CSV table of C-alpha atoms in Angstrom, one decimal:
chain,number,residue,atom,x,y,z
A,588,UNK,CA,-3.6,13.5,-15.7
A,589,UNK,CA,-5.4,11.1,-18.7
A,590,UNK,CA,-8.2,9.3,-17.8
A,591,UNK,CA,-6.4,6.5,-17.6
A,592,UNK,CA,-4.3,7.5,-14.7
A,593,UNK,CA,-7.0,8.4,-13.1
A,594,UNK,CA,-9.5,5.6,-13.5
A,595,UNK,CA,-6.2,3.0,-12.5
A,596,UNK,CA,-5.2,5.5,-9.5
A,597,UNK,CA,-8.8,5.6,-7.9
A,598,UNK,CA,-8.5,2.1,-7.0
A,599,UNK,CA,-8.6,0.8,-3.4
A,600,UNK,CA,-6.1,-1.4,-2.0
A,601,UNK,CA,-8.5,-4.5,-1.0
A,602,UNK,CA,-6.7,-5.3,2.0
A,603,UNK,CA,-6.4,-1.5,3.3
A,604,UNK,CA,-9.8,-0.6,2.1
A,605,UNK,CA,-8.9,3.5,3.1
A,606,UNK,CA,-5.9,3.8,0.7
A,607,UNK,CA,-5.7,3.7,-3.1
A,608,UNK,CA,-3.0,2.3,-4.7
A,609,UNK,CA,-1.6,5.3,-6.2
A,610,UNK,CA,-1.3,6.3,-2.3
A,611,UNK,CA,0.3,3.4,-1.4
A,612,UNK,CA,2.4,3.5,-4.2
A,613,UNK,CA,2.2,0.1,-6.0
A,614,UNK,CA,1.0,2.1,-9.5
A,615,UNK,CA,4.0,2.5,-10.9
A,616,UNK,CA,3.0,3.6,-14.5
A,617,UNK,CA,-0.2,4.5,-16.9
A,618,UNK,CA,0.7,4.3,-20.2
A,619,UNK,CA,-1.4,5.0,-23.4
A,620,UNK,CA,-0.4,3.8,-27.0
A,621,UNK,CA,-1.0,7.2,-29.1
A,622,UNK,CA,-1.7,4.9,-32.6
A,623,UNK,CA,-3.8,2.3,-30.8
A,624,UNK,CA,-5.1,3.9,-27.5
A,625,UNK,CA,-4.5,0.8,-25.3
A,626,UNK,CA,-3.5,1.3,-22.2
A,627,UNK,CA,-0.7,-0.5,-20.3
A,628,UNK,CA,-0.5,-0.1,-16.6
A,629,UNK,CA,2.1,-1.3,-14.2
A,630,UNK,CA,2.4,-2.2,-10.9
A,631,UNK,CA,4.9,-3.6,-8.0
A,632,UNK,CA,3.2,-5.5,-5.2
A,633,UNK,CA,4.0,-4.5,-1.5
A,634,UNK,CA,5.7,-8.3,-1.5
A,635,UNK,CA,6.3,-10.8,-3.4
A,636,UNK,CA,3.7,-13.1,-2.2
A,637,UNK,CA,0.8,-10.7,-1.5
A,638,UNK,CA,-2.1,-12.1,-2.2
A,639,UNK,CA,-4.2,-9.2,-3.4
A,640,UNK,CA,-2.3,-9.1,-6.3
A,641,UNK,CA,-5.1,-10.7,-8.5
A,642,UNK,CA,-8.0,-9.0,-6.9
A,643,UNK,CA,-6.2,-5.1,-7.8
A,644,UNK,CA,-5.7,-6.3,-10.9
A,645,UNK,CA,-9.1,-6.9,-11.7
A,646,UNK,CA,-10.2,-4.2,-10.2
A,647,UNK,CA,-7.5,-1.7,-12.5
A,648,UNK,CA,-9.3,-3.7,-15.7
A,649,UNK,CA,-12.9,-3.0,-14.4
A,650,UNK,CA,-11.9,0.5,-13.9
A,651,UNK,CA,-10.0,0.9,-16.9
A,652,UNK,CA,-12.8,-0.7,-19.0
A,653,UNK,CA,-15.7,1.7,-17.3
A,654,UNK,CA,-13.5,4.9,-17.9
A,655,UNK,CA,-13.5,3.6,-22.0
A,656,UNK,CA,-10.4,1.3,-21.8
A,657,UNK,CA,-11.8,-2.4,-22.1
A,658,UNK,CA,-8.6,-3.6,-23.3
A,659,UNK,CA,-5.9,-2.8,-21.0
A,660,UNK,CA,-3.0,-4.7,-20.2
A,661,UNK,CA,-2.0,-4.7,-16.6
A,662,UNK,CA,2.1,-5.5,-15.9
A,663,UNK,CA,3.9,-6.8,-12.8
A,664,UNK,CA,6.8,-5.7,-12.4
A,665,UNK,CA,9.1,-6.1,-9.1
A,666,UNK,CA,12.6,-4.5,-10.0
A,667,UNK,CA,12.6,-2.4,-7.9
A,668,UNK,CA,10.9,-3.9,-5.2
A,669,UNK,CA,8.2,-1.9,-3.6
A,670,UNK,CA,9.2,0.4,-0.5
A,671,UNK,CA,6.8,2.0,2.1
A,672,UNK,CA,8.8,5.0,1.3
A,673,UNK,CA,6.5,5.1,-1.7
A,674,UNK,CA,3.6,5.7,0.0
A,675,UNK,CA,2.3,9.5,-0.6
A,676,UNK,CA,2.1,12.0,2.4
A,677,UNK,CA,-1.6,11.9,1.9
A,678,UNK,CA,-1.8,7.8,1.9
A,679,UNK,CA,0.1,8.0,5.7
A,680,UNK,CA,-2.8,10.5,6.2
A,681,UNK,CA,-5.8,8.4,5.4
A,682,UNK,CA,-3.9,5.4,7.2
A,683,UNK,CA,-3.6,7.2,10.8
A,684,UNK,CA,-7.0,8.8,9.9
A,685,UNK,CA,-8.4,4.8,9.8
A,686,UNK,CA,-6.4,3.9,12.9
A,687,UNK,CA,-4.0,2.2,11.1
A,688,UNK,CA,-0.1,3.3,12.0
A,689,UNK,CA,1.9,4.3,9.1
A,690,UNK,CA,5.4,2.9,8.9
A,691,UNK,CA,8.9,5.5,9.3
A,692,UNK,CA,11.0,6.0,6.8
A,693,UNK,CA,13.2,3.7,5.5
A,694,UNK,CA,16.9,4.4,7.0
A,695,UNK,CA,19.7,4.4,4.6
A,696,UNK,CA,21.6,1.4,3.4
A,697,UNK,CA,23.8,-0.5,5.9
A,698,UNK,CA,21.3,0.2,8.7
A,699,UNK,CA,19.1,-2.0,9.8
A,700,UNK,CA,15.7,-0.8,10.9
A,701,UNK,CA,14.7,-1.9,14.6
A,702,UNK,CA,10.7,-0.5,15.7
A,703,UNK,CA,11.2,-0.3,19.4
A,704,UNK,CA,7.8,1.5,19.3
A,705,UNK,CA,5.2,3.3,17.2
A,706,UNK,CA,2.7,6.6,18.3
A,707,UNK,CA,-0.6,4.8,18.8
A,708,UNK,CA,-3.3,6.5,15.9
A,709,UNK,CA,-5.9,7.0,18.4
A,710,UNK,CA,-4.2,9.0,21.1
A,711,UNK,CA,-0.5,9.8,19.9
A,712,UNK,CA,1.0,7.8,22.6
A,713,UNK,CA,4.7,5.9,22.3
A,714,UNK,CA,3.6,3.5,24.4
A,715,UNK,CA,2.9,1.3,22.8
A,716,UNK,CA,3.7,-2.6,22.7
A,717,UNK,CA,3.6,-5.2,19.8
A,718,UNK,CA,1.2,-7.7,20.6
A,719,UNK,CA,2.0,-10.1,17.5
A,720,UNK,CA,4.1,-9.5,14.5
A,721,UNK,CA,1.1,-10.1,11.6
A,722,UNK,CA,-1.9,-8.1,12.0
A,723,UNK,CA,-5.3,-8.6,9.8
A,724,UNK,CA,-3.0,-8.9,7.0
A,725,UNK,CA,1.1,-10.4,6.8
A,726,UNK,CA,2.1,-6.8,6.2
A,727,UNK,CA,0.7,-5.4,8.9
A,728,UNK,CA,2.1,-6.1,12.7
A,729,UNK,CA,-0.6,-6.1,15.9
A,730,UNK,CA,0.5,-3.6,18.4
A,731,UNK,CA,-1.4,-2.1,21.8
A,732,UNK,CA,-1.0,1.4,23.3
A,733,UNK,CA,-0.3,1.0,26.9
A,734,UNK,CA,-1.8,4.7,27.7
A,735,UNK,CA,-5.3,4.0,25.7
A,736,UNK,CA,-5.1,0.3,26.0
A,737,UNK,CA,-6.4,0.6,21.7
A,738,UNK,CA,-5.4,-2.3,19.9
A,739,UNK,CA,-4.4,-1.3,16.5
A,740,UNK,CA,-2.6,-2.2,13.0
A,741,UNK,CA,1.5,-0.8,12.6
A,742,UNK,CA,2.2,-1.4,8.8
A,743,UNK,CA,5.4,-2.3,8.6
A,744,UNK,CA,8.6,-0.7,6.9
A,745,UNK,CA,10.3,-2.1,4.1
């Protein structure tokens, strides 16, 4: 891995401050010029409209530019759109490790997804109840185990 890839991938989600974006799978690409050494690095957000979009990019700059890239380009790019199913094995880790319930999979086409439930982080309980559909952030949904009485974060799939 370039020192690129791993300066832009050791960044931290703002909003999920236990999961870096490589984890959570928005760094799509690190790219590094051979004739000019600039580096061009692209990224999908989790939604359209998420508003730590500008924050992460600044952040993959100051990285960039501390690791000996002060000229990087950062890209948007949203075809395809961003899918929890792109968050690493390790990310869901870190995310039940911080209390925070990782979404399922992503079924098939022509099904559509229907959380009746989710295991609650702290005790491994299914029942649980959702208290409110946005959490501390819009991608996140507010649920409570019934068996703990935890309140806790479900992100949800897409």
């Amino acid at each position: 891995m370039s020192d690129a890839r791993t300066a832009a991938a050791s960044v931290v989600d703002p909003e999920i401050r236990v999961i870096t974006i490589d984890e959570l799978g928005i760094l799509r690409a690190v790219e590094e010029d051979p004739a000019s050494g600039r580096v061009t690095v692209t990224i999908t957000p989790t939604y359209t409209g998420c508003p730590a979009m500008d924050v992460i990019r600044a952040d993959i700059r100051r990285a960039l530019a501390r690791a000996g890239h002060p000229d990087a380009e950062v890209r948007t790019v949203y075809s395809p759109p961003w899918s929890t199913d792109w968050i690493s094995e390790g990310g869901r880790a870190k995310l039940a490790t911080a209390g925070i319930s990782p979404p399922a999979p992503v079924p098939t086409a022509g099904v559509v997804p229907l959380t009746l439930a989710v295991r609650c982080p702290q005790c491994g309980s299914p029942e649980t109840e959702q208290v409110s559909r946005f959490g501390s952030t819009a991608c996140k949904a507010l649920w409570r185990c019934r068996s703990c009485a935890e309140p806790f974060d479900h992100l949800k799939a897409l």
